Amino acid sequence: MATTSACPIVTGVSPKDGIPGTQVTIRGENLGSGQSDLVALIICGTDCLVTAKWKSPSKIVARVGQAKRGLGDIILVTKSGGRGTSNVQFRVFFEQVGPLAESSVWVDETRTVPIRNAIRNVTEAQNNKDILGISTGEVTDQAIMQKYFPDSSGNLRMNNFNPAWYILESYKSAKMSDIMVGISNLKKEIMKEKQSSKDVHKSNLYSLIHCVDALDTLHKTIESDCESHGWPLTTSVAERVNAARETSDKLFSGILSRKDKADATRNALSVLTRFRFIFYLIENIEKNLNDGDYAAILSDYSRAKSLFKDTEISLFKEVMDHLNVKIQKFKETLQQRLMGIPTSLEEQSKLIKYLMILDPDSNPGWNCVTTYHCWLEDQMWELQEKYVKMSVDKNYDQSANDNQSYINSFVSEFLGMLCEKLVAFTKLASIYTTANQEDNTEDVNQMIRNSINLGSWLVLNAIVPEAIPQSVKDEYGNRFAKFNDLSRDGFEQVESLIQALKTVRSSLKTLLESQFSRHNVQPLIELSKTLRIKGIEVLTTTVVEGILALSTKENWKIDYTAQNFKTLLPDLYEAKINEMLPSTKLLLTSNGVFEDDLFINDSIRQLIVDRYMMVVCTIKECLEQMLAIKLRKRPHRLFNESDSGSTNSAAVEEQKKSSSEVNGRRLLIAISNLDYILNGSLPQICKKLSDNGLKYSDLILDKAKGDMSVLRSDLISKYLELKTGPLLSLLDCISYEHLPEEDDVSAYIKELVMGMIFVKAELNLVIPAISSHLLQSAIRIVLKQFVKALKTIIVRNDEHATQIVIDVTAVEEAFDMYIDDEVRRVMNDLRAPLKAVLDRELFEESMTNFKGAMFFAIESISSNNHTSDV
């Protein structure tokens, strides 16, 4: 029985490294039973079995093949033991063959020898060996050697090698004895190289003999063939091969031509039998086209096209030509139906699918998208024209729209249509964009933005056409129509703007829920902001006009039952402000999606604050117009040219008529109303405005209080001027040429006292809270003029002096409660020089008579004083 040997094990190799072709001795265990038992010998990944020589089960001699550089295993495969293992590794390296070394193989010298193949970057120096063996380590500078030997070199490999250069460069400090030793060393080196050359030939002797034997054998074979077959040797062979080729070509051509003819006939009969439907295809296409069965048409055409597209049969080619003409008309029909808007999404999908089958290189889906976009813009313009025509023809049914104007209905229907069509457009675009998605996505987004932008301008044109920039009007020419809606007053217009704002916000929410980006719906966001700002402008303008119109509703009747003395005007003023609060809250509150706070923008914030400040302060202009103090034009920044035409001309005319009727009572009523507005109305109004979304109400309150306070001071001055004017005129005419007939004060003193009594009575009746202050101011004005007038009197005698003292003392007694220290001091200074000539008896008698006669007058002035904070 045959026994199975153990697997080979390589335990040693000698040498352990070498170049490719190195002979190695491999030692180990179970290395085979003989040369025929060897299957493979792999050294460093290269099979070396060809060069392997089996010596014993523990020794094999072989040469390394053309292996790659590096370490590798030695694997032996035998029939008896199978694949073995290796405990050692062999390292392959490549020896650099020097330019002067002998080699049995061809060496590429292009990278080692200078000037070979224009390789110029090999250094000429510092590559030489110490050929004399006496190197001192000193090397002379190359520049110096080049100077003395300009056309030479010290490199042994160069053709212009100069021994003198070499010796001076490498051994300049060597002694003569050292040079002689070096020459001996050089001779020994030459002998060694000769011996090395012999060793090379010995090591490659087998190869040389084998080459010589091969050349000899080849030579003998060629001579033998020449003698037996002649020269050249291939002539007869070529002749026979050519003859055989011609014969075979004839046979093959004959058989092939007969087979082709038979196959052609057989195929023609098969095609005529199998595809007879082609002759009925055009008729079937016409029938299916009328029935709308497009799928059957495409199925039959695809079948015929796949079979007869490249046919060379003239009959079939003619049929296919007619068929292509019919299919082209069918394709045009599909395109017309696809572009015919509106078409359902399902129907569009089928039509696009059919067109893609007919022309795979086309893009009918994208054509449908662009057509839909153009159609949508046309629909927007048509809807505008529809409502404009309705407004002109007066055919609009107001009862069906719950008090909304036809413009609001237009906005509602318009934005509803726009949202619905845009959602359908995005679905269509998302399905039928081409492979270049990025570019087409940007195009789709641009179409969406263009449609929404146009829609925003059309809505703005319907509500506030003056808000459209001139550049936009120039871009669209005269396509923006003019709506006829002149019946709405200011609050109706505000309500229309608010309703449109709600519709825009709802539409914006719908689009965002349909996955529209903020960038796409930005025009609607800007439209919402514009409507809010315009609503604030219209609202404030309307309220300002309403407040100014209150001047015609003032009845000048004081409500004495109330705690505060005021007329109907403050209540009407507050009512007008309260009327605008709900609209203010809706316009200032950012309830919409992506809506910014209007007060963030500096210019818009200033506009809003100025608008509401004007509303709050308009009561000042109303009071001025009622009192005919001054007739101002309304601020140009608040009213445009069209608004000025709607000025309340009746109120202005009424003011002009009543300018002569302005009296002290009305001035006091106005002051009383101002006090109520300053202390009660303004804080409440600003608080309510703040609660309804208006920021910076404290600034408005401060500004309004400042303006009202100025007006109050002006009215007080006007009243004092009105009431003290006659008394001052009286004082300008005083004279002591004629003294009283009885012992009494002068007549004009009594007139002064009675005048002040009337003033106090009016003050206590109309505005008792500040009557004491106003009366004191009036008395102070009169007494200053009184003192001034007395200073101009020339005292001619003692009677005159006594009468002046009597008059001054009487005034002091009558107005004692209202005379301040300064006036009292001036009066004392006036009276002091006259006391020296005073008739005491006459003075006392006159004062007694004055107090007795004017007792009730003096008491009425001095009693019932009301304190005031003013």
PDB file of N, CA and C in Angstrom, residues 405-442:
ATOM      1  N   SER A 405     -67.900  95.454  -0.621  1.00  0.00           N
ATOM      2  CA  SER A 405     -67.861  96.079  -1.934  1.00  0.00           C
ATOM      3  C   SER A 405     -67.438  95.052  -2.972  1.00  0.00           C
ATOM      4  N   TYR A 406     -67.694  95.357  -4.199  1.00  0.00           N
ATOM      5  CA  TYR A 406     -67.310  94.417  -5.253  1.00  0.00           C
ATOM      6  C   TYR A 406     -65.800  94.295  -5.335  1.00  0.00           C
ATOM      7  N   ILE A 407     -65.077  95.280  -4.833  1.00  0.00           N
ATOM      8  CA  ILE A 407     -63.607  95.174  -4.830  1.00  0.00           C
ATOM      9  C   ILE A 407     -63.168  94.090  -3.862  1.00  0.00           C
ATOM     10  N   ASN A 408     -63.796  94.034  -2.666  1.00  0.00           N
ATOM     11  CA  ASN A 408     -63.469  92.969  -1.725  1.00  0.00           C
ATOM     12  C   ASN A 408     -63.812  91.593  -2.287  1.00  0.00           C
ATOM     13  N   SER A 409     -64.919  91.531  -2.979  1.00  0.00           N
ATOM     14  CA  SER A 409     -65.270  90.259  -3.618  1.00  0.00           C
ATOM     15  C   SER A 409     -64.256  89.894  -4.700  1.00  0.00           C
ATOM     16  N   PHE A 410     -63.798  90.919  -5.416  1.00  0.00           N
ATOM     17  CA  PHE A 410     -62.746  90.657  -6.409  1.00  0.00           C
ATOM     18  C   PHE A 410     -61.481  90.122  -5.743  1.00  0.00           C
ATOM     19  N   VAL A 411     -61.076  90.754  -4.638  1.00  0.00           N
ATOM     20  CA  VAL A 411     -59.860  90.305  -3.940  1.00  0.00           C
ATOM     21  C   VAL A 411     -60.025  88.877  -3.447  1.00  0.00           C
ATOM     22  N   SER A 412     -61.193  88.581  -2.858  1.00  0.00           N
ATOM     23  CA  SER A 412     -61.437  87.239  -2.333  1.00  0.00           C
ATOM     24  C   SER A 412     -61.403  86.193  -3.439  1.00  0.00           C
ATOM     25  N   GLU A 413     -62.146  86.464  -4.519  1.00  0.00           N
ATOM     26  CA  GLU A 413     -62.170  85.498  -5.621  1.00  0.00           C
ATOM     27  C   GLU A 413     -60.813  85.399  -6.307  1.00  0.00           C
ATOM     28  N   PHE A 414     -60.152  86.533  -6.438  1.00  0.00           N
ATOM     29  CA  PHE A 414     -58.852  86.553  -7.125  1.00  0.00           C
ATOM     30  C   PHE A 414     -57.813  85.728  -6.365  1.00  0.00           C
ATOM     31  N   LEU A 415     -57.686  85.985  -5.058  1.00  0.00           N
ATOM     32  CA  LEU A 415     -56.675  85.254  -4.272  1.00  0.00           C
ATOM     33  C   LEU A 415     -57.044  83.789  -4.127  1.00  0.00           C
ATOM     34  N   GLY A 416     -58.337  83.485  -4.047  1.00  0.00           N
ATOM     35  CA  GLY A 416     -58.743  82.079  -4.005  1.00  0.00           C
ATOM     36  C   GLY A 416     -58.349  81.351  -5.277  1.00  0.00           C
ATOM     37  N   MET A 417     -58.617  81.997  -6.412  1.00  0.00           N
ATOM     38  CA  MET A 417     -58.221  81.399  -7.691  1.00  0.00           C
ATOM     39  C   MET A 417     -56.706  81.261  -7.794  1.00  0.00           C
ATOM     40  N   LEU A 418     -55.974  82.289  -7.338  1.00  0.00           N
ATOM     41  CA  LEU A 418     -54.516  82.254  -7.430  1.00  0.00           C
ATOM     42  C   LEU A 418     -53.939  81.117  -6.594  1.00  0.00           C
ATOM     43  N   CYS A 419     -54.426  80.948  -5.364  1.00  0.00           N
ATOM     44  CA  CYS A 419     -53.917  79.866  -4.502  1.00  0.00           C
ATOM     45  C   CYS A 419     -54.233  78.501  -5.099  1.00  0.00           C
ATOM     46  N   GLU A 420     -55.459  78.336  -5.581  1.00  0.00           N
ATOM     47  CA  GLU A 420     -55.855  77.044  -6.144  1.00  0.00           C
ATOM     48  C   GLU A 420     -55.000  76.693  -7.363  1.00  0.00           C
ATOM     49  N   LYS A 421     -54.808  77.649  -8.244  1.00  0.00           N
ATOM     50  CA  LYS A 421     -54.038  77.374  -9.456  1.00  0.00           C
ATOM     51  C   LYS A 421     -52.554  77.195  -9.161  1.00  0.00           C
ATOM     52  N   LEU A 422     -52.040  77.938  -8.180  1.00  0.00           N
ATOM     53  CA  LEU A 422     -50.614  77.775  -7.846  1.00  0.00           C
ATOM     54  C   LEU A 422     -50.338  76.414  -7.235  1.00  0.00           C
ATOM     55  N   VAL A 423     -51.256  75.931  -6.406  1.00  0.00           N
ATOM     56  CA  VAL A 423     -51.077  74.583  -5.830  1.00  0.00           C
ATOM     57  C   VAL A 423     -51.074  73.543  -6.944  1.00  0.00           C
ATOM     58  N   ALA A 424     -52.017  73.677  -7.890  1.00  0.00           N
ATOM     59  CA  ALA A 424     -52.038  72.746  -9.028  1.00  0.00           C
ATOM     60  C   ALA A 424     -50.773  72.887  -9.869  1.00  0.00           C
ATOM     61  N   PHE A 425     -50.309  74.120 -10.002  1.00  0.00           N
ATOM     62  CA  PHE A 425     -49.084  74.353 -10.790  1.00  0.00           C
ATOM     63  C   PHE A 425     -47.867  73.682 -10.160  1.00  0.00           C
ATOM     64  N   THR A 426     -47.744  73.785  -8.842  1.00  0.00           N
ATOM     65  CA  THR A 426     -46.594  73.163  -8.177  1.00  0.00           C
ATOM     66  C   THR A 426     -46.647  71.638  -8.278  1.00  0.00           C
ATOM     67  N   LYS A 427     -47.849  71.067  -8.191  1.00  0.00           N
ATOM     68  CA  LYS A 427     -47.960  69.614  -8.356  1.00  0.00           C
ATOM     69  C   LYS A 427     -47.537  69.200  -9.755  1.00  0.00           C
ATOM     70  N   LEU A 428     -48.006  69.964 -10.740  1.00  0.00           N
ATOM     71  CA  LEU A 428     -47.631  69.661 -12.118  1.00  0.00           C
ATOM     72  C   LEU A 428     -46.131  69.808 -12.319  1.00  0.00           C
ATOM     73  N   ALA A 429     -45.543  70.884 -11.780  1.00  0.00           N
ATOM     74  CA  ALA A 429     -44.117  71.123 -11.966  1.00  0.00           C
ATOM     75  C   ALA A 429     -43.267  70.086 -11.246  1.00  0.00           C
ATOM     76  N   SER A 430     -43.710  69.649 -10.058  1.00  0.00           N
ATOM     77  CA  SER A 430     -42.924  68.670  -9.300  1.00  0.00           C
ATOM     78  C   SER A 430     -42.904  67.316  -9.993  1.00  0.00           C
ATOM     79  N   ILE A 431     -43.921  67.008 -10.791  1.00  0.00           N
ATOM     80  CA  ILE A 431     -43.983  65.705 -11.456  1.00  0.00           C
ATOM     81  C   ILE A 431     -43.243  65.720 -12.789  1.00  0.00           C
ATOM     82  N   TYR A 432     -43.312  66.819 -13.501  1.00  0.00           N
ATOM     83  CA  TYR A 432     -42.841  66.837 -14.878  1.00  0.00           C
ATOM     84  C   TYR A 432     -41.638  67.726 -15.113  1.00  0.00           C
ATOM     85  N   THR A 433     -40.802  67.919 -14.146  1.00  0.00           N
ATOM     86  CA  THR A 433     -39.538  68.605 -14.396  1.00  0.00           C
ATOM     87  C   THR A 433     -38.567  67.658 -15.078  1.00  0.00           C
ATOM     88  N   THR A 434     -37.628  68.217 -15.809  1.00  0.00           N
ATOM     89  CA  THR A 434     -36.675  67.393 -16.544  1.00  0.00           C
ATOM     90  C   THR A 434     -35.570  66.893 -15.646  1.00  0.00           C
ATOM     91  N   ALA A 435     -34.623  66.137 -16.209  1.00  0.00           N
ATOM     92  CA  ALA A 435     -33.548  65.535 -15.418  1.00  0.00           C
ATOM     93  C   ALA A 435     -32.680  66.590 -14.747  1.00  0.00           C
ATOM     94  N   ASN A 436     -32.522  67.734 -15.379  1.00  0.00           N
ATOM     95  CA  ASN A 436     -31.717  68.804 -14.778  1.00  0.00           C
ATOM     96  C   ASN A 436     -32.569  69.533 -13.752  1.00  0.00           C
ATOM     97  N   GLN A 437     -32.712  68.893 -12.608  1.00  0.00           N
ATOM     98  CA  GLN A 437     -33.691  69.346 -11.625  1.00  0.00           C
ATOM     99  C   GLN A 437     -33.336  70.709 -11.042  1.00  0.00           C
ATOM    100  N   GLU A 438     -32.064  70.967 -10.818  1.00  0.00           N
ATOM    101  CA  GLU A 438     -31.694  72.211 -10.152  1.00  0.00           C
ATOM    102  C   GLU A 438     -32.105  73.430 -10.973  1.00  0.00           C
ATOM    103  N   ASP A 439     -31.762  73.398 -12.264  1.00  0.00           N
ATOM    104  CA  ASP A 439     -32.098  74.544 -13.114  1.00  0.00           C
ATOM    105  C   ASP A 439     -33.609  74.688 -13.248  1.00  0.00           C
ATOM    106  N   ASN A 440     -34.310  73.564 -13.455  1.00  0.00           N
ATOM    107  CA  ASN A 440     -35.747  73.622 -13.629  1.00  0.00           C
ATOM    108  C   ASN A 440     -36.449  74.018 -12.340  1.00  0.00           C
ATOM    109  N   THR A 441     -35.912  73.601 -11.198  1.00  0.00           N
ATOM    110  CA  THR A 441     -36.505  74.000  -9.926  1.00  0.00           C
ATOM    111  C   THR A 441     -36.423  75.509  -9.751  1.00  0.00           C
ATOM    112  N   GLU A 442     -35.303  76.090 -10.097  1.00  0.00           N
ATOM    113  CA  GLU A 442     -35.156  77.544  -9.998  1.00  0.00           C
ATOM    114  C   GLU A 442     -36.110  78.244 -10.966  1.00  0.00           C
TER     115      GLU A 442
END
